[in-house]
Amino acid sequence: MFERLSTGWELMKQSFRVLWMDKQLIVFPAVSSVACVLVLASFALPLWNSPYAQVVLEEGEAPQDAVAYLILFLFYFVNYFVIVFFNSALVACAVIRLKGGEPTVGDGFRAAAAVLPQIAGWALVSATVGVVLRIIESRSEKAGQIVAGLLGMGWTVLTYFVVPVLVVERKGPVEATKRSMAILRRTWGEALSANLGAGLIFLLVGLVALPALILTVVLGVFGLASGSVALAVIGFGLFILVLIGISLVSSTLHTILLAALYVYAAEGRVPGAFDGQVLEGAFART
């Protein structure tokens, strides 16, 4: 565990160097988050007074008929399309920087727009897998959740490099999946487990921002205790803003790291601002 945290810390620092050189990269996850909220609202609001919403509110579980799964599939597709589009733009900019270039936000959007068919294809595959896992999970509360969780973890590892392959090599979803698996096998071996995921990066960034989080909570609590509503609102409002900042930074760092690992594994060279030995430790043989 200590080795995993140590590797994660080093990779986070190296990813942060790239972000520090190109602070505009955080625009992509920020806009992506807003777009995802709008997608959620576009599905939730029309269904608010429908029988499906009533089932969720009254019984605490989603309906499981064909129409419900179709709606879920459409939601997954649109949501994945938005996420992959902005991730593709960020990966494109990160790869440019890691190869010594000077990326702009426009470069990222142009690169993502150039592979819209591939992005749509991958969103279609991801939505299908997401619905299938949801069906498996719904069949049995415990066994279904375990099976779906294991399948989901395996799928995440096998498709780890799909987005960089889509953007850089412009392959379709099936070829990109095969290419991702081939890169993993050739560089890190047959059996792999990720040593560094988005959750760990979020944790590490959160630890760095912990003093700010504590300060904002103390300010909010002090406001409540002293009867100052304004101070409490400011304190807890700042707490939420810090959490949003942590989420955006960690998401950006995770995608920068993804781009660095891709350049290292697919092209056989150590990208700028990164250490080859540390990149080798990003995955561990199981």
Coordinates of N, CA and C in Angstrom, one line a residue, residues 35-268:
A35 N -21.6 20.3 -18.8 CA -22.4 19.6 -19.9 C -23.1 18.4 -19.4
C36 N -22.4 17.6 -18.5 CA -23.0 16.4 -17.9 C -24.2 16.7 -17.0
V37 N -24.1 17.8 -16.3 CA -25.2 18.3 -15.5 C -26.4 18.6 -16.4
L38 N -26.1 19.3 -17.5 CA -27.2 19.7 -18.4 C -27.8 18.4 -19.1
V39 N -27.0 17.4 -19.4 CA -27.5 16.1 -19.9 C -28.4 15.5 -18.9
L40 N -28.0 15.4 -17.6 CA -28.8 14.8 -16.6 C -30.1 15.6 -16.5
A41 N -30.1 16.9 -16.5 CA -31.3 17.7 -16.4 C -32.2 17.4 -17.6
S42 N -31.6 17.3 -18.8 CA -32.5 17.1 -20.0 C -33.2 15.8 -20.0
F43 N -32.7 14.8 -19.2 CA -33.4 13.5 -19.1 C -34.3 13.5 -17.8
A44 N -33.8 14.1 -16.7 CA -34.6 14.0 -15.5 C -35.8 14.9 -15.5
L45 N -35.7 16.1 -16.0 CA -36.9 17.0 -16.0 C -38.1 16.5 -16.8
P46 N -37.9 16.0 -18.0 CA -39.1 15.5 -18.7 C -39.7 14.3 -18.1
L47 N -38.9 13.5 -17.3 CA -39.4 12.3 -16.7 C -39.9 12.5 -15.3
W48 N -39.9 13.8 -14.8 CA -40.1 14.0 -13.4 C -41.5 13.6 -13.0
N49 N -42.5 13.8 -13.8 CA -43.9 13.5 -13.5 C -44.3 12.2 -14.2
S50 N -43.4 11.4 -14.7 CA -43.7 10.2 -15.3 C -43.8 9.0 -14.3
P51 N -44.4 7.9 -14.7 CA -44.5 6.7 -13.8 C -43.1 6.2 -13.4
Y52 N -42.1 6.5 -14.2 CA -40.7 6.0 -13.9 C -40.2 6.7 -12.7
A53 N -40.4 8.0 -12.7 CA -39.9 8.8 -11.5 C -40.7 8.5 -10.3
Q54 N -42.0 8.2 -10.4 CA -42.8 7.8 -9.2 C -42.3 6.5 -8.6
V55 N -41.9 5.5 -9.5 CA -41.4 4.3 -9.0 C -40.2 4.5 -8.2
V56 N -39.3 5.3 -8.7 CA -38.0 5.5 -8.1 C -38.2 6.2 -6.7
L57 N -39.1 7.2 -6.7 CA -39.4 7.9 -5.4 C -40.1 7.1 -4.4
E58 N -41.1 6.3 -4.9 CA -41.9 5.6 -3.9 C -41.3 4.2 -3.5
E59 N -40.6 3.5 -4.4 CA -40.1 2.2 -4.1 C -38.6 2.2 -3.9
G60 N -37.9 3.3 -4.3 CA -36.5 3.4 -4.1 C -35.7 2.6 -5.1
E61 N -36.2 2.2 -6.2 CA -35.5 1.4 -7.2 C -36.0 1.8 -8.6
A62 N -35.1 1.6 -9.5 CA -35.5 2.0 -10.9 C -36.4 0.9 -11.5
P63 N -37.3 1.2 -12.4 CA -38.1 0.2 -13.1 C -37.2 -0.6 -14.0
Q64 N -37.6 -1.8 -14.4 CA -36.8 -2.7 -15.1 C -37.5 -3.2 -16.4
D65 N -38.3 -2.4 -17.0 CA -38.9 -2.8 -18.3 C -38.1 -2.3 -19.5
A66 N -38.5 -2.7 -20.7 CA -37.7 -2.4 -21.9 C -37.6 -0.9 -22.1
V67 N -38.7 -0.1 -21.9 CA -38.6 1.3 -22.1 C -37.6 2.0 -21.1
A68 N -37.6 1.5 -19.9 CA -36.7 2.1 -18.9 C -35.3 1.8 -19.3
Y69 N -35.0 0.6 -19.8 CA -33.6 0.3 -20.2 C -33.2 1.1 -21.4
L70 N -34.2 1.4 -22.3 CA -33.9 2.2 -23.5 C -33.6 3.6 -23.1
I71 N -34.3 4.2 -22.1 CA -34.0 5.5 -21.6 C -32.7 5.5 -21.0
L72 N -32.4 4.5 -20.2 CA -31.1 4.4 -19.5 C -29.9 4.4 -20.6
F73 N -30.2 3.6 -21.6 CA -29.2 3.5 -22.7 C -28.9 4.8 -23.4
L74 N -30.0 5.5 -23.7 CA -29.9 6.8 -24.3 C -29.1 7.8 -23.4
F75 N -29.4 7.8 -22.1 CA -28.8 8.6 -21.2 C -27.3 8.3 -21.1
Y76 N -27.0 7.0 -21.0 CA -25.6 6.6 -21.0 C -24.8 7.0 -22.3
F77 N -25.5 6.9 -23.4 CA -24.8 7.2 -24.7 C -24.5 8.7 -24.7
V78 N -25.5 9.6 -24.4 CA -25.2 11.0 -24.5 C -24.2 11.4 -23.5
N79 N -24.3 10.9 -22.3 CA -23.4 11.2 -21.2 C -21.9 10.8 -21.5
Y80 N -21.8 9.5 -22.0 CA -20.5 9.0 -22.4 C -19.9 9.9 -23.6
F81 N -20.8 10.2 -24.5 CA -20.3 11.0 -25.7 C -19.7 12.4 -25.2
V82 N -20.4 13.0 -24.3 CA -19.9 14.3 -23.7 C -18.6 14.1 -23.0
I83 N -18.5 13.1 -22.1 CA -17.3 12.8 -21.3 C -16.1 12.5 -22.2
V84 N -16.3 11.6 -23.2 CA -15.2 11.1 -24.1 C -14.8 12.3 -25.0
F85 N -15.7 13.1 -25.4 CA -15.3 14.3 -26.3 C -14.4 15.2 -25.6
F86 N -14.7 15.6 -24.3 CA -13.8 16.5 -23.6 C -12.6 15.8 -23.1
N87 N -12.6 14.5 -22.8 CA -11.4 13.8 -22.4 C -10.5 13.7 -23.6
S88 N -11.1 13.5 -24.8 CA -10.3 13.4 -26.0 C -9.6 14.7 -26.3
A89 N -10.3 15.8 -26.1 CA -9.7 17.2 -26.3 C -8.5 17.4 -25.3
L90 N -8.7 17.0 -24.1 CA -7.6 17.1 -23.0 C -6.5 16.2 -23.4
V91 N -6.7 14.9 -23.8 CA -5.6 14.0 -24.1 C -4.8 14.6 -25.3
A92 N -5.5 15.1 -26.3 CA -4.8 15.7 -27.4 C -3.9 16.8 -27.0
C93 N -4.3 17.7 -26.2 CA -3.5 18.8 -25.7 C -2.3 18.3 -24.8
A94 N -2.6 17.3 -24.0 CA -1.5 16.7 -23.1 C -0.5 16.0 -24.0
V95 N -0.9 15.3 -25.0 CA 0.1 14.6 -25.9 C 1.0 15.7 -26.6
I96 N 0.4 16.8 -27.0 CA 1.1 17.8 -27.7 C 2.2 18.4 -26.7
R97 N 1.8 18.6 -25.5 CA 2.7 19.2 -24.5 C 3.8 18.1 -24.2
L98 N 3.4 16.9 -24.0 CA 4.4 15.8 -23.6 C 5.4 15.6 -24.8
K99 N 5.1 16.0 -26.0 CA 6.0 15.8 -27.1 C 6.8 17.1 -27.4
G100 N 6.6 18.1 -26.5 CA 7.4 19.3 -26.6 C 6.7 20.5 -27.3
G101 N 5.4 20.3 -27.6 CA 4.6 21.4 -28.3 C 4.0 22.4 -27.3
E102 N 3.3 23.3 -27.9 CA 2.6 24.4 -27.1 C 1.1 24.3 -27.4
P103 N 0.4 23.5 -26.7 CA -1.0 23.3 -27.0 C -1.9 24.5 -26.6
T104 N -3.0 24.6 -27.3 CA -4.0 25.6 -27.0 C -5.4 24.8 -26.8
V105 N -6.3 25.5 -26.2 CA -7.6 24.9 -26.0 C -8.3 24.6 -27.4
G106 N -8.0 25.5 -28.3 CA -8.5 25.3 -29.7 C -8.0 24.0 -30.3
D107 N -6.7 23.7 -30.0 CA -6.1 22.5 -30.5 C -6.8 21.2 -30.0
G108 N -7.2 21.3 -28.8 CA -7.9 20.2 -28.2 C -9.3 20.0 -28.8
F109 N -10.0 21.0 -28.9 CA -11.4 20.9 -29.5 C -11.3 20.5 -31.0
R110 N -10.3 21.0 -31.7 CA -10.2 20.6 -33.1 C -9.8 19.1 -33.2
A111 N -9.0 18.6 -32.3 CA -8.6 17.2 -32.3 C -9.8 16.3 -32.0
A112 N -10.6 16.7 -31.0 CA -11.8 15.9 -30.7 C -12.8 16.0 -31.8
A113 N -13.0 17.1 -32.4 CA -14.0 17.2 -33.5 C -13.6 16.4 -34.7
A114 N -12.3 16.2 -34.9 CA -11.8 15.4 -36.0 C -12.1 13.9 -35.9
V115 N -12.4 13.5 -34.6 CA -12.7 12.0 -34.4 C -14.1 11.8 -33.8
L116 N -15.0 12.7 -34.2 CA -16.4 12.6 -33.7 C -17.0 11.2 -34.0
P117 N -16.8 10.6 -35.2 CA -17.4 9.3 -35.5 C -16.8 8.2 -34.5
Q118 N -15.5 8.3 -34.3 CA -14.9 7.3 -33.3 C -15.5 7.5 -31.9
I119 N -15.6 8.8 -31.5 CA -16.2 9.1 -30.2 C -17.6 8.6 -30.1
A120 N -18.4 8.8 -31.1 CA -19.8 8.3 -31.1 C -19.8 6.8 -31.0
G121 N -18.9 6.2 -31.7 CA -18.9 4.7 -31.7 C -18.5 4.2 -30.4
W122 N -17.5 4.8 -29.7 CA -17.1 4.4 -28.4 C -18.2 4.7 -27.4
A123 N -18.9 5.8 -27.5 CA -20.0 6.1 -26.6 C -21.1 5.0 -26.7
L124 N -21.3 4.5 -27.9 CA -22.3 3.5 -28.2 C -21.9 2.2 -27.5
V125 N -20.6 1.8 -27.6 CA -20.1 0.6 -27.0 C -20.2 0.7 -25.5
S126 N -19.7 1.9 -24.9 CA -19.7 2.1 -23.5 C -21.2 2.1 -22.9
A127 N -22.1 2.7 -23.6 CA -23.5 2.7 -23.2 C -24.0 1.3 -23.2
T128 N -23.7 0.5 -24.2 CA -24.2 -0.9 -24.2 C -23.6 -1.7 -23.0
V129 N -22.3 -1.6 -22.8 CA -21.7 -2.3 -21.7 C -22.3 -1.8 -20.4
G130 N -22.6 -0.5 -20.2 CA -23.1 0.0 -19.0 C -24.5 -0.6 -18.7
V131 N -25.3 -0.7 -19.8 CA -26.7 -1.2 -19.6 C -26.6 -2.7 -19.2
V132 N -25.7 -3.4 -19.9 CA -25.6 -4.9 -19.6 C -25.2 -5.1 -18.2
L133 N -24.2 -4.3 -17.7 CA -23.8 -4.4 -16.3 C -24.9 -4.1 -15.4
R134 N -25.7 -3.1 -15.7 CA -26.8 -2.7 -14.9 C -27.9 -3.8 -14.8
I135 N -28.1 -4.5 -16.0 CA -29.0 -5.6 -16.0 C -28.5 -6.8 -15.1
I136 N -27.2 -7.1 -15.2 CA -26.6 -8.1 -14.4 C -26.8 -7.8 -12.9
E137 N -26.5 -6.5 -12.6 CA -26.6 -6.1 -11.2 C -28.0 -6.2 -10.6
S138 N -29.0 -5.9 -11.5 CA -30.4 -5.9 -11.0 C -30.9 -7.3 -10.8
R139 N -30.3 -8.3 -11.4 CA -30.8 -9.7 -11.3 C -30.7 -10.3 -9.9
S140 N -29.7 -9.9 -9.2 CA -29.5 -10.3 -7.8 C -28.7 -9.2 -7.0
E141 N -29.3 -8.8 -5.9 CA -28.7 -7.7 -5.2 C -27.2 -7.9 -4.9
K142 N -26.9 -9.0 -4.3 CA -25.5 -9.2 -3.9 C -24.6 -9.8 -4.9
A143 N -25.0 -11.0 -5.4 CA -24.3 -11.7 -6.5 C -24.2 -10.8 -7.7
G144 N -25.2 -10.2 -8.1 CA -25.2 -9.4 -9.3 C -24.3 -8.2 -9.2
Q145 N -24.3 -7.6 -8.0 CA -23.4 -6.5 -7.7 C -21.9 -6.9 -7.8
I146 N -21.6 -8.1 -7.2 CA -20.2 -8.6 -7.3 C -19.8 -8.9 -8.7
V147 N -20.6 -9.6 -9.4 CA -20.3 -9.9 -10.8 C -20.1 -8.7 -11.7
A148 N -21.1 -7.8 -11.5 CA -21.0 -6.5 -12.3 C -19.8 -5.7 -12.0
G149 N -19.5 -5.7 -10.7 CA -18.3 -5.0 -10.2 C -17.0 -5.5 -10.8
L150 N -16.9 -6.9 -10.8 CA -15.7 -7.5 -11.3 C -15.6 -7.3 -12.8
L151 N -16.7 -7.5 -13.5 CA -16.7 -7.3 -15.0 C -16.4 -5.8 -15.3
G152 N -16.9 -4.9 -14.5 CA -16.6 -3.5 -14.7 C -15.2 -3.1 -14.5
M153 N -14.5 -3.7 -13.5 CA -13.1 -3.5 -13.2 C -12.3 -4.0 -14.4
G154 N -12.6 -5.2 -14.8 CA -11.8 -5.8 -15.9 C -12.0 -5.0 -17.2
W155 N -13.2 -4.5 -17.5 CA -13.4 -3.7 -18.7 C -12.7 -2.4 -18.6
T156 N -12.6 -1.8 -17.4 CA -11.9 -0.5 -17.2 C -10.4 -0.7 -17.5
V157 N -9.8 -1.8 -17.0 CA -8.4 -2.0 -17.3 C -8.1 -2.3 -18.8
L158 N -8.9 -3.2 -19.4 CA -8.7 -3.6 -20.8 C -8.9 -2.4 -21.7
T159 N -9.7 -1.4 -21.4 CA -10.0 -0.3 -22.3 C -9.3 1.0 -21.8
Y160 N -8.2 0.8 -21.0 CA -7.6 1.9 -20.3 C -7.1 3.0 -21.4
F161 N -6.5 2.5 -22.5 CA -5.9 3.4 -23.5 C -6.8 3.7 -24.7
V162 N -8.1 3.4 -24.6 CA -9.0 3.5 -25.7 C -9.1 5.0 -26.2
V163 N -9.2 5.9 -25.2 CA -9.4 7.3 -25.6 C -8.1 7.9 -26.3
P164 N -6.9 7.7 -25.8 CA -5.7 8.1 -26.5 C -5.6 7.5 -27.9
V165 N -6.0 6.2 -28.0 CA -5.9 5.5 -29.3 C -6.9 6.1 -30.3
L166 N -8.1 6.5 -29.8 CA -9.1 7.1 -30.6 C -8.6 8.4 -31.2
V167 N -7.9 9.2 -30.3 CA -7.5 10.6 -30.6 C -6.3 10.6 -31.5
V168 N -5.2 9.8 -31.0 CA -3.9 9.9 -31.7 C -3.9 9.0 -32.9
E169 N -4.4 7.8 -32.8 CA -4.4 6.8 -33.9 C -5.6 6.8 -34.8
R170 N -6.7 7.4 -34.3 CA -8.0 7.5 -35.0 C -8.5 6.2 -35.4
K171 N -8.5 5.2 -34.5 CA -9.1 3.9 -34.7 C -10.5 3.9 -34.2
G172 N -11.3 3.0 -34.8 CA -12.6 2.8 -34.3 C -12.7 2.1 -33.0
P173 N -13.9 2.0 -32.4 CA -14.0 1.4 -31.0 C -13.5 0.0 -30.9
V174 N -13.8 -0.9 -31.8 CA -13.3 -2.3 -31.7 C -11.8 -2.3 -31.9
E175 N -11.2 -1.7 -32.9 CA -9.8 -1.7 -33.1 C -9.1 -1.0 -31.9
A176 N -9.7 0.1 -31.4 CA -9.1 0.8 -30.2 C -9.0 -0.1 -29.0
T177 N -10.1 -0.9 -28.8 CA -10.1 -1.8 -27.6 C -9.0 -2.8 -27.8
K178 N -8.8 -3.4 -29.0 CA -7.8 -4.4 -29.2 C -6.4 -3.7 -29.0
R179 N -6.3 -2.5 -29.5 CA -5.0 -1.8 -29.4 C -4.7 -1.5 -28.0
S180 N -5.7 -1.1 -27.2 CA -5.5 -0.9 -25.8 C -5.0 -2.1 -25.1
M181 N -5.6 -3.2 -25.3 CA -5.2 -4.5 -24.7 C -3.8 -4.9 -25.1
A182 N -3.4 -4.6 -26.4 CA -2.1 -5.0 -26.9 C -1.0 -4.1 -26.2
I183 N -1.3 -2.9 -26.0 CA -0.4 -2.0 -25.4 C -0.1 -2.4 -24.0
L184 N -1.2 -2.7 -23.3 CA -1.0 -3.2 -21.9 C -0.2 -4.5 -21.8
R185 N -0.5 -5.4 -22.6 CA 0.2 -6.7 -22.6 C 1.7 -6.6 -22.9
R186 N 2.0 -5.8 -23.9 CA 3.3 -5.6 -24.4 C 4.2 -4.9 -23.3
T187 N 3.6 -3.9 -22.7 CA 4.4 -3.0 -21.8 C 4.4 -3.5 -20.3
W188 N 3.2 -4.0 -19.8 CA 3.2 -4.4 -18.4 C 2.8 -5.8 -18.1
G189 N 2.7 -6.6 -19.2 CA 2.5 -8.1 -18.9 C 1.0 -8.5 -19.1
E190 N 0.8 -9.7 -19.0 CA -0.6 -10.3 -19.2 C -1.6 -9.9 -18.1
A191 N -1.2 -10.1 -16.8 CA -2.1 -9.9 -15.7 C -1.8 -8.6 -15.1
L192 N -2.7 -7.7 -15.0 CA -2.4 -6.3 -14.6 C -3.5 -5.8 -13.6
S193 N -3.0 -5.0 -12.7 CA -3.9 -4.2 -11.8 C -3.4 -2.8 -11.7
A194 N -4.3 -1.9 -11.9 CA -3.9 -0.5 -11.9 C -3.5 -0.1 -10.5
N195 N -2.3 0.5 -10.4 CA -1.8 1.0 -9.2 C -2.2 2.5 -8.9
L196 N -2.7 3.1 -10.0 CA -3.1 4.5 -9.8 C -4.4 4.8 -10.6
G197 N -5.4 5.0 -9.9 CA -6.7 5.4 -10.6 C -7.2 6.8 -10.2
A198 N -8.3 7.1 -10.8 CA -8.8 8.5 -10.5 C -9.1 8.6 -9.0
G199 N -9.6 7.6 -8.4 CA -9.9 7.7 -6.9 C -8.7 8.0 -6.1
L200 N -7.6 7.4 -6.4 CA -6.3 7.6 -5.6 C -5.8 9.0 -5.9
I201 N -5.9 9.5 -7.1 CA -5.5 10.8 -7.4 C -6.3 11.8 -6.7
F202 N -7.7 11.6 -6.6 CA -8.6 12.5 -5.9 C -8.2 12.5 -4.4
L203 N -7.8 11.3 -3.9 CA -7.4 11.2 -2.5 C -6.2 12.1 -2.2
L204 N -5.2 11.9 -3.1 CA -3.9 12.6 -2.9 C -4.1 14.1 -3.1
V205 N -4.9 14.6 -4.0 CA -5.1 16.0 -4.2 C -5.9 16.5 -3.0
G206 N -6.8 15.7 -2.5 CA -7.6 16.1 -1.3 C -6.7 16.2 -0.1
L207 N -5.7 15.4 0.0 CA -4.8 15.5 1.2 C -4.0 16.8 1.1
V208 N -3.6 17.2 -0.1 CA -2.9 18.5 -0.3 C -3.8 19.6 0.1
A209 N -5.1 19.5 -0.3 CA -6.1 20.6 0.0 C -6.7 20.5 1.3
L210 N -6.3 19.5 2.2 CA -6.9 19.3 3.5 C -7.0 20.5 4.4
P211 N -5.9 21.3 4.5 CA -5.9 22.5 5.3 C -7.0 23.5 4.9
A212 N -7.2 23.6 3.6 CA -8.3 24.5 3.1 C -9.6 24.0 3.4
L213 N -9.8 22.7 3.3 CA -11.1 22.1 3.6 C -11.4 22.2 5.1
I214 N -10.4 22.0 6.0 CA -10.6 22.2 7.4 C -11.0 23.6 7.7
L215 N -10.2 24.5 7.1 CA -10.5 26.0 7.4 C -11.9 26.4 7.0
T216 N -12.4 25.9 5.9 CA -13.7 26.3 5.4 C -14.8 25.7 6.3
V217 N -14.6 24.4 6.8 CA -15.5 23.8 7.7 C -15.6 24.5 9.0
V218 N -14.4 24.9 9.5 CA -14.3 25.6 10.8 C -15.0 26.9 10.7
L219 N -14.8 27.6 9.5 CA -15.5 28.9 9.3 C -17.0 28.7 9.3
G220 N -17.5 27.7 8.6 CA -18.9 27.4 8.6 C -19.5 27.1 9.9
V221 N -18.8 26.2 10.7 CA -19.3 25.8 12.0 C -19.3 27.0 12.9
F222 N -18.3 27.8 12.8 CA -18.2 29.0 13.7 C -19.3 30.0 13.4
G223 N -19.7 30.1 12.1 CA -20.8 30.9 11.7 C -22.1 30.4 12.3
L224 N -22.3 29.1 12.3 CA -23.5 28.6 12.8 C -23.6 28.8 14.4
A225 N -22.4 28.5 15.0 CA -22.4 28.7 16.5 C -22.6 30.1 16.9
S226 N -22.1 31.0 16.1 CA -22.2 32.4 16.5 C -23.5 33.1 16.0
G227 N -24.3 32.3 15.3 CA -25.6 32.8 14.8 C -25.4 33.7 13.6
S228 N -24.3 33.6 12.9 CA -24.1 34.4 11.7 C -24.3 33.6 10.5
V229 N -25.5 33.8 9.9 CA -25.9 33.0 8.7 C -25.0 33.3 7.6
A230 N -24.6 34.6 7.4 CA -23.7 35.0 6.3 C -22.4 34.2 6.4
L231 N -21.8 34.2 7.6 CA -20.5 33.6 7.8 C -20.6 32.1 7.5
A232 N -21.7 31.5 8.0 CA -21.9 30.0 7.7 C -22.0 29.7 6.3
V233 N -22.8 30.6 5.6 CA -23.0 30.4 4.1 C -21.6 30.5 3.4
I234 N -20.9 31.5 3.8 CA -19.5 31.7 3.2 C -18.6 30.5 3.4
G235 N -18.6 30.1 4.7 CA -17.7 28.9 5.0 C -18.1 27.7 4.3
F236 N -19.4 27.3 4.3 CA -19.8 26.0 3.6 C -19.8 26.2 2.1
G237 N -20.0 27.5 1.6 CA -19.9 27.7 0.2 C -18.5 27.5 -0.3
L238 N -17.5 28.1 0.5 CA -16.1 27.9 0.1 C -15.7 26.4 0.2
F239 N -16.3 25.7 1.1 CA -16.0 24.2 1.2 C -16.4 23.5 0.0
I240 N -17.6 23.8 -0.5 CA -18.1 23.2 -1.8 C -17.2 23.6 -3.0
L241 N -16.8 24.9 -3.0 CA -15.9 25.3 -4.1 C -14.6 24.6 -4.1
V242 N -14.0 24.4 -2.9 CA -12.8 23.7 -2.7 C -12.9 22.2 -3.2
L243 N -14.1 21.6 -2.9 CA -14.3 20.2 -3.3 C -14.4 20.2 -4.9
I244 N -15.1 21.2 -5.4 CA -15.2 21.2 -6.9 C -13.8 21.4 -7.5
G245 N -13.0 22.2 -6.9 CA -11.6 22.4 -7.4 C -10.8 21.2 -7.3
I246 N -10.9 20.4 -6.2 CA -10.2 19.2 -6.1 C -10.6 18.2 -7.2
S247 N -11.9 18.1 -7.4 CA -12.5 17.2 -8.4 C -11.9 17.6 -9.8
L248 N -11.9 18.9 -10.2 CA -11.5 19.3 -11.5 C -10.0 19.1 -11.6
V249 N -9.2 19.4 -10.6 CA -7.7 19.2 -10.7 C -7.4 17.7 -10.8
S250 N -8.0 16.9 -10.0 CA -7.7 15.5 -10.0 C -8.1 14.8 -11.3
S251 N -9.3 15.2 -11.9 CA -9.7 14.7 -13.2 C -8.7 15.1 -14.3
T252 N -8.2 16.4 -14.2 CA -7.2 16.8 -15.2 C -5.9 16.1 -15.1
L253 N -5.5 15.9 -13.8 CA -4.2 15.2 -13.6 C -4.3 13.7 -14.1
H254 N -5.5 13.1 -13.8 CA -5.7 11.7 -14.2 C -5.6 11.6 -15.7
T255 N -6.2 12.5 -16.5 CA -6.1 12.4 -17.9 C -4.7 12.7 -18.5
I256 N -4.0 13.7 -17.8 CA -2.7 14.0 -18.2 C -1.8 12.7 -18.0
L257 N -2.0 12.0 -16.9 CA -1.2 10.8 -16.7 C -1.6 9.7 -17.7
L258 N -2.9 9.6 -18.1 CA -3.3 8.7 -19.1 C -2.5 8.9 -20.4
A259 N -2.4 10.2 -20.8 CA -1.7 10.6 -22.0 C -0.2 10.2 -21.9
A260 N 0.4 10.5 -20.7 CA 1.8 10.2 -20.5 C 2.1 8.7 -20.6
L261 N 1.2 7.9 -20.0 CA 1.3 6.4 -20.0 C 1.2 5.9 -21.4
Y262 N 0.3 6.5 -22.2 CA 0.1 6.1 -23.6 C 1.3 6.4 -24.4
V263 N 1.9 7.6 -24.3 CA 3.1 7.9 -25.0 C 4.3 7.0 -24.7
Y264 N 4.4 6.7 -23.4 CA 5.4 5.8 -22.9 C 5.2 4.4 -23.4
A265 N 4.0 3.9 -23.3 CA 3.7 2.5 -23.7 C 3.6 2.3 -25.2
A266 N 3.0 3.2 -25.9 CA 2.7 3.0 -27.3 C 3.8 3.4 -28.2
E267 N 4.6 4.4 -27.8 CA 5.7 4.9 -28.6 C 7.1 4.6 -28.1
G268 N 7.1 4.0 -26.9 CA 8.4 3.6 -26.4 C 9.4 4.7 -26.0

